[in-house]
Coordinates of C-alpha atoms and ligand atoms in Angstrom, one line a residue:
M1 CA -16.4 11.0 10.6
D2 CA -15.6 11.8 6.6
L3 CA -12.5 13.0 8.0
V4 CA -11.5 10.4 9.0
K5 CA -12.6 9.0 4.8
Q6 CA -10.2 12.0 3.4
H7 CA -7.1 10.9 5.6
V8 CA -7.7 7.4 4.3
T9 CA -7.8 8.2 0.3
R10 CA -5.2 11.3 0.8
A11 CA -3.4 8.6 1.9
R12 CA -4.1 5.8 -0.2
E13 CA -2.7 8.6 -2.9
A14 CA 0.1 10.0 -1.6
F15 CA 1.0 5.6 -2.1
D16 CA 0.1 5.6 -5.2
E17 CA 2.0 8.0 -6.4
G18 CA 5.3 5.8 -5.7
I19 CA 5.8 9.0 -2.8
T20 CA 6.8 6.0 -0.1
K21 CA 8.2 3.8 -2.1
P22 CA 12.4 6.0 -2.5
R23 CA 14.3 4.2 -0.1
T24 CA 15.6 8.4 0.2
W25 CA 12.1 9.2 1.2
R26 CA 12.2 6.4 4.7
L27 CA 15.5 7.5 5.4
E28 CA 14.3 10.9 5.8
Q29 CA 10.6 10.5 7.4
L30 CA 13.0 8.6 9.9
R31 CA 15.4 11.2 10.3
A32 CA 12.6 13.8 11.0
L33 CA 11.0 11.3 13.7
D34 CA 14.6 11.1 14.7
A35 CA 14.6 15.1 14.4
L36 CA 10.8 15.5 16.4
L37 CA 11.5 13.1 19.5
R38 CA 15.5 15.2 19.8
E39 CA 13.5 18.8 19.3
N40 CA 10.9 18.7 21.5
E41 CA 12.3 16.4 24.6
N42 CA 10.7 19.0 27.1
L43 CA 7.1 18.2 25.5
I44 CA 6.4 14.5 25.5
A45 CA 8.1 14.7 28.6
H46 CA 5.0 17.5 29.7
A47 CA 2.2 15.4 28.1
L48 CA 3.2 11.5 29.7
K49 CA 4.0 13.4 33.1
E50 CA -0.1 15.0 32.4
D51 CA -1.1 11.4 31.5
L52 CA 0.8 9.5 33.3
G53 CA 2.7 11.0 36.0
K54 CA 5.9 10.1 34.8
H55 CA 9.7 11.5 35.2
P56 CA 10.9 13.0 32.4
T57 CA 13.4 9.7 33.0
E58 CA 11.2 7.7 33.0
T59 CA 9.6 8.7 29.3
F60 CA 13.7 9.1 28.3
L61 CA 14.1 5.8 29.4
T62 CA 10.2 3.9 27.8
E63 CA 9.6 6.0 25.8
T64 CA 11.5 8.0 23.3
S65 CA 15.1 6.1 24.1
L66 CA 13.9 3.1 23.2
V67 CA 12.3 5.2 19.5
R68 CA 15.1 6.5 18.6
A69 CA 17.2 3.2 19.6
E70 CA 15.2 2.0 17.2
I71 CA 15.4 4.0 14.4
K72 CA 19.3 3.8 14.4
H73 CA 18.5 0.7 14.5
T74 CA 16.9 0.6 11.2
I75 CA 19.0 3.6 9.5
K76 CA 21.8 2.4 10.4
H77 CA 20.5 -1.6 8.5
L78 CA 17.7 -0.5 6.5
K79 CA 20.0 -1.0 3.4
R80 CA 20.6 -4.5 3.9
W81 CA 17.4 -5.6 5.1
L82 CA 16.0 -4.5 2.3
A83 CA 18.8 -6.6 -0.5
P84 CA 17.5 -9.2 -2.1
S85 CA 17.5 -12.8 -0.7
Y86 CA 18.6 -15.4 -3.2
V87 CA 18.0 -19.1 -2.9
K88 CA 19.3 -21.5 -4.5
P89 CA 17.2 -22.6 -7.4
S90 CA 15.8 -26.2 -7.6
L91 CA 16.7 -28.7 -10.1
A92 CA 13.7 -28.9 -11.9
V93 CA 13.9 -25.2 -13.3
A94 CA 17.8 -24.9 -13.2
P95 CA 18.8 -23.3 -14.4
A96 CA 18.1 -19.5 -12.5
T97 CA 18.0 -16.8 -10.5
A98 CA 15.3 -17.0 -8.0
Y99 CA 15.0 -14.9 -4.6
T100 CA 12.7 -12.7 -2.6
V101 CA 12.0 -9.2 -2.9
L102 CA 10.8 -6.6 -0.4
E103 CA 7.7 -4.6 -1.3
P104 CA 5.2 -2.2 1.0
L105 CA 1.3 -3.7 1.7
G106 CA 0.3 0.1 1.0
V107 CA -1.7 1.7 3.4
V108 CA -1.6 1.0 7.5
L109 CA -3.5 1.5 10.6
I110 CA -1.5 1.9 13.9
I111 CA -3.9 1.5 17.2
A112 CA -2.3 2.4 19.9
P113 CA -2.8 2.4 23.6
W114 CA -2.5 4.7 26.7
N115 CA 0.2 3.0 28.9
Y116 CA 3.2 3.6 26.3
P117 CA 1.3 6.6 24.0
L118 CA 4.8 8.0 22.9
Q119 CA 6.7 4.7 21.8
L120 CA 3.8 2.5 20.5
V121 CA 2.7 4.5 18.4
L122 CA 6.1 5.5 16.7
A123 CA 7.5 2.2 17.5
P124 CA 5.9 0.9 14.6
L125 CA 5.5 3.5 13.0
V126 CA 9.3 3.3 12.6
G127 CA 8.3 0.1 10.8
A128 CA 5.9 1.2 8.9
L129 CA 7.9 4.5 7.0
A130 CA 11.2 2.3 6.6
A131 CA 8.9 -0.5 4.6
G132 CA 7.5 2.2 2.5
N133 CA 4.2 2.5 3.4
A134 CA 1.9 4.9 4.3
A135 CA 0.5 5.0 7.4
V136 CA -3.0 5.5 9.6
I137 CA -2.4 6.2 13.1
K138 CA -4.7 6.0 16.1
P139 CA -3.3 7.2 19.3
S140 CA -5.4 6.6 22.0
E141 CA -8.6 8.7 23.5
L142 CA -6.7 7.8 27.2
A143 CA -3.4 10.2 27.1
P144 CA -5.3 13.3 25.9
E145 CA -1.7 15.0 25.9
T146 CA -0.3 13.1 23.7
S147 CA -2.7 12.1 21.6
R148 CA -2.6 16.0 21.2
L149 CA 1.2 16.2 21.0
L150 CA 1.7 13.2 19.0
A151 CA -1.2 14.6 16.2
S152 CA 0.5 18.4 16.0
L153 CA 4.7 17.4 15.8
I154 CA 4.0 14.5 12.8
P155 CA 2.3 17.1 10.7
A156 CA 4.6 19.2 10.7
Y157 CA 8.1 16.8 10.5
L158 CA 6.9 13.5 8.9
D159 CA 5.0 14.2 5.0
E160 CA 2.0 15.0 5.3
R161 CA 1.1 13.4 2.9
A162 CA 2.1 10.5 4.2
V163 CA 1.8 10.0 7.1
K164 CA -1.8 11.2 9.5
V165 CA -3.5 11.3 12.9
V166 CA -6.9 10.6 13.7
E167 CA -7.5 10.9 17.0
G168 CA -10.4 10.4 19.1
G169 CA -11.8 7.1 20.8
V170 CA -14.1 4.3 19.6
P171 CA -16.8 5.2 17.0
E172 CA -13.1 7.3 15.4
T173 CA -12.0 3.9 15.8
T174 CA -15.3 1.4 15.0
A175 CA -14.3 4.8 11.3
L176 CA -11.4 3.3 10.5
L177 CA -11.8 -0.1 11.0
E178 CA -14.5 0.3 8.3
Q179 CA -11.8 1.2 5.6
K180 CA -9.9 -1.2 4.1
F181 CA -6.1 -0.9 5.1
D182 CA -3.3 -3.7 3.7
H183 CA -2.7 -3.8 7.0
I184 CA -3.0 -3.2 10.8
F185 CA -1.3 -2.9 14.1
Y186 CA -2.0 -2.8 16.5
T187 CA -2.1 -2.6 20.6
G188 CA -4.1 -3.1 23.3
N189 CA -6.5 -6.1 25.6
A190 CA -7.1 -8.3 23.6
R191 CA -11.4 -8.1 23.8
V192 CA -10.9 -4.7 21.5
A193 CA -8.4 -7.7 18.9
R194 CA -11.1 -9.1 18.7
I195 CA -12.7 -6.4 16.7
V196 CA -10.4 -5.2 15.5
M197 CA -9.6 -8.5 13.6
A198 CA -13.3 -9.0 12.6
A199 CA -13.1 -5.9 10.5
A200 CA -9.5 -7.0 9.3
A201 CA -11.2 -9.7 7.8
R202 CA -13.8 -8.4 6.4
N203 CA -11.3 -6.7 3.7
L204 CA -8.6 -10.2 3.9
T205 CA -6.6 -7.5 5.5
P206 CA -3.7 -9.2 7.7
V207 CA -3.8 -8.1 11.2
T208 CA -1.0 -7.8 14.5
L209 CA -2.1 -7.6 17.5
E210 CA 0.0 -6.8 20.1
L211 CA -1.7 -8.0 24.0
G212 CA -1.0 -8.3 27.5
G213 CA -2.1 -11.4 29.5
K214 CA -0.4 -12.0 33.3
S215 CA 2.9 -12.3 33.0
P216 CA 4.7 -14.2 35.5
V217 CA 8.2 -15.0 38.3
Y218 CA 10.0 -17.9 39.0
V219 CA 11.7 -17.7 42.0
D220 CA 13.4 -20.7 43.6
G221 CA 16.3 -20.1 46.4
S222 CA 19.4 -20.4 44.0
V223 CA 19.4 -17.3 42.8
D224 CA 20.7 -14.0 45.5
V225 CA 17.3 -13.2 46.3
K226 CA 18.4 -9.2 46.7
V227 CA 19.2 -8.5 43.7
T228 CA 16.3 -10.4 42.0
A229 CA 14.3 -9.0 44.5
Q230 CA 15.0 -5.3 43.3
R231 CA 14.5 -6.3 40.1
I232 CA 11.0 -7.9 39.7
V233 CA 10.0 -4.6 41.8
W234 CA 11.9 -2.6 38.9
G235 CA 10.0 -4.5 36.2
K236 CA 7.0 -4.3 38.4
F237 CA 6.1 -0.6 39.6
I238 CA 7.5 1.8 37.3
N239 CA 5.0 2.8 35.1
A240 CA 2.7 1.6 38.1
G241 CA 2.8 -0.8 37.0
Q242 CA 1.2 0.1 33.0
T243 CA 2.8 -2.4 31.2
C244 CA 1.6 -4.5 29.0
V245 CA 5.7 -6.6 30.0
A246 CA 4.9 -6.1 34.3
P247 CA 5.4 -8.8 36.3
D248 CA 1.9 -9.7 37.2
Y249 CA 2.5 -12.8 39.9
V250 CA 5.4 -14.6 42.0
L251 CA 5.1 -18.0 42.3
V252 CA 8.1 -18.4 44.4
S253 CA 9.5 -21.8 45.9
Q254 CA 8.2 -21.8 49.3
D255 CA 12.3 -22.3 50.7
V256 CA 12.7 -18.6 50.3
E257 CA 9.1 -16.3 50.3
A258 CA 9.9 -15.3 53.8
E259 CA 13.9 -14.2 52.1
L260 CA 12.0 -12.7 49.0
V261 CA 8.1 -10.7 50.2
E262 CA 10.7 -9.2 52.4
Q263 CA 13.8 -8.1 50.3
L264 CA 10.6 -7.2 48.1
I265 CA 9.6 -4.9 51.6
A266 CA 13.1 -3.6 51.3
A267 CA 13.7 -3.0 47.5
V268 CA 10.0 -0.4 47.3
Q269 CA 11.4 1.6 50.0
D270 CA 14.8 1.4 48.6
L271 CA 13.2 2.5 45.0
Y272 CA 11.2 4.6 46.5
G273 CA 11.3 6.0 49.7
H274 CA 8.9 6.1 52.4
D275 CA 6.5 9.1 50.7
I276 CA 6.0 7.1 47.1
E277 CA 2.8 9.1 46.6
H278 CA 4.7 12.5 47.1
N279 CA 7.9 10.5 45.2
T280 CA 7.5 12.0 41.6
H281 CA 9.8 9.3 40.6
Y282 CA 6.7 6.7 41.0
G283 CA 3.7 7.6 37.9
R284 CA 0.1 7.5 38.6
L285 CA -3.1 6.0 36.9
I286 CA -4.3 6.4 34.1
N287 CA -7.9 7.8 35.5
D288 CA -10.6 7.6 37.6
A289 CA -12.1 4.0 35.9
H290 CA -8.9 2.3 36.6
F291 CA -8.5 3.4 39.5
D292 CA -11.4 2.0 41.0
R293 CA -11.1 -1.0 39.4
I294 CA -7.1 -1.5 40.7
V295 CA -8.3 -0.2 44.0
G296 CA -11.1 -3.0 44.0
L297 CA -8.9 -5.8 43.5
M298 CA -7.2 -4.9 46.8
G299 CA -10.0 -6.5 49.0
P300 CA -9.4 -8.7 51.8
E301 CA -9.8 -12.1 48.8
N302 CA -7.4 -10.9 47.4
G303 CA -5.3 -11.8 50.5
R304 CA -2.9 -10.3 52.7
I305 CA -0.7 -6.9 51.7
V306 CA 2.7 -6.5 53.3
V307 CA 3.9 -3.0 52.2
G308 CA 2.0 -1.1 50.0
G309 CA -2.4 -0.5 49.5
E310 CA -2.4 3.3 50.7
H311 CA -3.9 5.6 47.5
N312 CA -5.0 8.4 47.1
K313 CA -7.7 9.9 44.2
T314 CA -7.4 12.9 44.2
H315 CA -3.8 11.4 42.6
K316 CA -4.3 8.7 40.8
Y317 CA -2.7 7.7 43.1
V318 CA -2.2 3.4 44.5
G319 CA 1.6 2.6 46.1
P320 CA 3.1 -0.2 45.4
T321 CA 1.4 -3.1 46.7
V322 CA 2.6 -7.1 47.6
L323 CA 0.5 -9.5 49.0
V324 CA 1.0 -12.9 50.8
D325 CA -1.9 -15.3 51.3
V326 CA -3.4 -15.2 47.5
P327 CA -5.9 -18.2 47.1
H328 CA -5.3 -19.0 43.5
T329 CA -9.0 -18.1 43.3
A330 CA -8.8 -14.3 43.9
P331 CA -9.7 -11.6 41.0
L332 CA -6.2 -10.5 41.1
M333 CA -5.5 -14.2 40.2
S334 CA -8.4 -14.3 37.4
E335 CA -7.1 -11.1 35.2
E336 CA -4.0 -9.4 34.5
I337 CA -3.0 -7.0 37.0
F338 CA -2.2 -3.7 35.1
G339 CA -1.6 -1.5 37.9
P340 CA 1.0 -1.3 40.9
L341 CA -0.6 -5.3 42.7
L342 CA 2.0 -8.1 43.0
P343 CA 0.5 -10.6 44.6
V344 CA 3.6 -13.5 45.7
L345 CA 2.5 -16.8 45.9
P346 CA 4.9 -20.5 47.5
V347 CA 4.6 -23.4 45.8
A348 CA 6.2 -26.3 45.7
D349 CA 8.9 -26.7 42.8
E350 CA 8.7 -25.6 39.5
D351 CA 7.0 -27.9 38.4
E352 CA 4.3 -27.0 40.2
A353 CA 4.7 -22.8 38.7
I354 CA 4.8 -24.9 35.4
S355 CA 1.4 -25.9 35.8
I356 CA 0.0 -23.1 37.6
I357 CA 2.1 -21.4 34.7
T358 CA 0.4 -23.6 32.3
S359 CA -3.4 -23.4 33.1
K360 CA -4.1 -20.1 32.1
E361 CA -3.5 -18.6 28.9
K362 CA -0.3 -18.2 27.6
P363 CA 1.4 -15.0 28.5
L364 CA 3.8 -12.3 26.1
S365 CA 6.3 -13.2 29.0
L366 CA 7.6 -15.7 31.8
Y367 CA 10.6 -14.3 34.2
V368 CA 13.0 -17.5 35.8
F369 CA 15.3 -15.9 38.4
S370 CA 17.1 -19.6 38.7
E371 CA 20.0 -20.4 38.4
Q372 CA 19.6 -23.9 38.2
K373 CA 20.1 -25.4 34.8
H374 CA 17.7 -27.9 34.7
V375 CA 14.7 -25.4 36.3
R376 CA 15.8 -22.7 33.0
K377 CA 15.2 -26.1 30.8
K378 CA 12.5 -27.2 32.7
F379 CA 10.5 -23.8 32.4
L380 CA 12.0 -23.3 28.0
Q381 CA 10.6 -26.7 27.0
D382 CA 7.5 -27.0 28.8
T383 CA 5.6 -24.0 29.4
S384 CA 5.0 -21.6 25.9
S385 CA 5.8 -17.2 25.8
G386 CA 6.0 -14.4 23.4
A387 CA 9.9 -14.6 25.4
V388 CA 11.4 -15.7 28.4
T389 CA 14.7 -14.4 30.7
F390 CA 16.5 -15.6 33.5
G391 CA 17.3 -12.7 34.9
L392 CA 16.2 -9.6 33.8
P393 CA 11.9 -9.5 33.6
I394 CA 10.9 -6.9 31.0
A395 CA 14.1 -4.9 29.4
H396 CA 14.6 -7.6 26.8
L397 CA 12.2 -5.7 24.2
A398 CA 15.3 -2.8 24.3
I399 CA 17.4 -5.5 21.5
P400 CA 15.9 -4.4 17.9
D401 CA 17.1 -7.5 17.2
L402 CA 14.6 -10.2 18.6
P403 CA 10.7 -10.9 18.3
F404 CA 9.1 -8.7 20.6
G405 CA 5.4 -10.2 20.6
G406 CA 3.1 -12.4 22.3
V407 CA 1.6 -16.5 20.9
G408 CA -2.8 -16.8 21.8
E409 CA -4.6 -14.8 23.8
S410 CA -0.5 -12.3 24.0
G411 CA -1.1 -11.9 20.6
V412 CA 0.0 -12.5 16.9
G413 CA 2.8 -11.4 15.1
A414 CA 6.0 -9.6 16.3
Y415 CA 7.4 -7.0 15.9
H416 CA 11.1 -4.9 16.0
G417 CA 14.1 -4.1 14.1
K418 CA 13.5 -6.5 11.4
R419 CA 10.6 -7.7 11.5
S420 CA 9.5 -5.0 12.0
I421 CA 10.6 -4.0 7.9
E422 CA 8.8 -7.8 7.2
V423 CA 6.0 -6.9 9.1
F424 CA 4.9 -4.4 7.1
S425 CA 5.9 -6.1 4.4
H426 CA 5.6 -8.6 1.1
E427 CA 8.0 -10.2 0.2
K428 CA 7.9 -11.2 -3.4
A429 CA 9.5 -14.6 -4.7
V430 CA 11.6 -13.3 -8.3
V431 CA 12.7 -16.4 -10.7
S432 CA 14.0 -15.6 -13.5
K433 CA 15.1 -18.6 -16.6
P434 CA 16.7 -17.4 -19.1
L435 CA 15.2 -19.1 -22.6
S436 CA 18.2 -20.8 -23.3
P437 CA 18.8 -23.7 -23.5
D438 CA 15.0 -24.9 -23.5
T439 CA 15.7 -27.3 -20.3
L440 CA 11.8 -27.4 -19.7
A441 CA 11.6 -29.1 -22.9
L442 CA 12.6 -32.2 -21.0
V443 CA 8.7 -32.1 -18.8
Y444 CA 6.3 -30.4 -22.4
P445 CA 4.3 -32.9 -23.2
P446 CA 3.9 -35.9 -25.8
F447 CA 5.3 -37.4 -22.7
H448 CA 7.9 -39.8 -23.6
P449 CA 9.4 -42.7 -21.0
K450 CA 13.3 -41.3 -22.1
K451 CA 12.0 -37.9 -20.7
L452 CA 10.8 -39.3 -17.6
G453 CA 13.8 -40.9 -17.7
I454 CA 15.8 -37.7 -17.6
V455 CA 13.3 -36.1 -15.0
R456 CA 13.0 -38.7 -12.7
K457 CA 17.6 -38.3 -12.8
L458 CA 18.0 -34.7 -11.7
L459 CA 15.3 -34.3 -9.0
G460 CA 16.8 -37.6 -7.8
Ligands
NAD501 P1 -6.6 1.6 25.0 O1 -8.2 2.0 26.5 O2 -6.7 3.0 24.3 O3 -7.7 1.3 23.8 C1 -6.0 0.7 23.1 C2 -6.5 1.0 20.9 O4 -7.9 0.6 21.0 C3 -7.4 2.3 21.4 O5 -6.4 3.7 20.1 C4 -8.8 3.0 21.5 O6 -9.1 3.2 20.8 C5 -9.3 1.4 21.1 N1 -10.2 1.2 21.1 C6 -10.3 0.7 22.5 N2 -11.8 0.0 21.9 C7 -12.4 0.0 20.8 C8 -13.7 -0.8 20.8 N3 -14.6 -0.6 21.0 N4 -13.6 -1.0 19.1 C9 -12.5 -0.3 18.6 N5 -11.3 0.4 19.0 C10 -11.2 0.3 20.1 O7 -6.3 0.6 25.8 P2 -5.9 -1.0 26.4 O8 -6.9 -2.0 25.6 O9 -5.9 -0.2 27.9 O10 -4.3 -1.5 26.8 C11 -4.4 -2.0 27.9 C12 -3.7 -3.2 26.7 O11 -2.8 -3.1 26.3 C13 -3.4 -4.6 27.7 O12 -3.9 -5.7 28.2 C14 -1.7 -4.3 28.1 O13 -1.1 -5.8 28.4 C15 -1.4 -4.2 26.5 N6 -1.1 -4.4 25.8 C16 0.5 -4.6 24.8 C17 1.4 -3.9 24.6 C18 2.1 -4.7 23.4 O14 3.2 -4.4 23.4 N7 2.1 -6.6 23.3 C19 2.0 -2.4 25.3 C20 1.1 -1.9 26.0 C21 -0.7 -2.8 26.3

């Protein structure tokens, strides 16, 4: 584990030497990262195909283009985001100038998961570099081809003094967590998040925890059920359901349950055809352990399969699967599914849906399909989640000016766009007050009722 320590020490030296602070360095790094993505599209597509069976178009849409959009947006706005932000000084200290500046934190650690193994390393890195930090990156060992590729490309494109990649699994992550960082940005599951937060606490290191959970969908009879079904199927089965914001389960008002189920079945066929096992537009599960877990969630105690259910361990293939008659107590309803199984449960109305949703941990996203204003308002007011969308599953994360993050069990903190810069910066308060006139003379001892009278008047 000497290498881990060495990487962190070198990154710290680079930061202390001031290499990462100039805006020109930051912009150079962002442009180099963009070139990395542009010039290696085929290698990236190949790695993602190997790790997750992703189609190159899906890799483009959900990995590279998202990071490139984040880079473009950051380059465009960085100067403005880094400009001092002036505030009105209180009368107590006037005349004075008061403002804040964003300063880099130092050396940050980025720990990424396997499901979007490129995007979830590089999107936080955009913010870390744009904010002027040195960074140590730990890609997921469960997506080995992408991890290897990042470990070879990043030193070739980015400033090797300040950006380090550590490959490996639990021992390497554990060794990293023993080092002192100025921020830890972790994406993954809530169990490991607790390990990360406990390790961070030893050094009072701030953390961002991008986690998951069961993101619900609500559908009522006021919507176009066909389009709704297509959007749900798209959002659910992209990356074979291995998306942190994938629709996890559907609560449907019982008057449209039959129609929705029928349209979900049709949408699976429309989007993926009939021979899905051999369809390269549909992804694969990450490994045998996840395959076994997902297949284990298809037993009769989890309801009745109306489409899908077929699986083949050789290809780590599980077809897009919709289940009905799912008991609320089924294993499928108690853990994040994180795979291509979609339970559909009827509810009387939005109130029952809300009481089911609020009886569980706060989700990362909540998707409401209803044209009724009062229904939308109820979901907004009576539930808590990282995000709420109306009519649009998963794609809210492609809007860089929106915060992307969870609440409660689904995460701590948020990033994307300007918020990424804020995550990886300290907002420093600055005040400048002229020595003359010396208005503070009014508050210096000895105290006097006359002076107090003036101060009281001034402070209102
Ligand atoms: P994972 O198994 O790849 O783990 C993530 C990282 O944690 C890896 O780099 C791994 O090396 C490290 N790790 C694993 N065990 C560890 C331990 N004992 N000690 C220290 N480090 C350890 O990925 P995962 O956790 O299976 O990812 C899936 C989860 O991530 C899901 O819950 C999903 O919802 C969530 N997720 C959230 C987001 C988001 O942006 N909010 C994005 C993707 C995934």
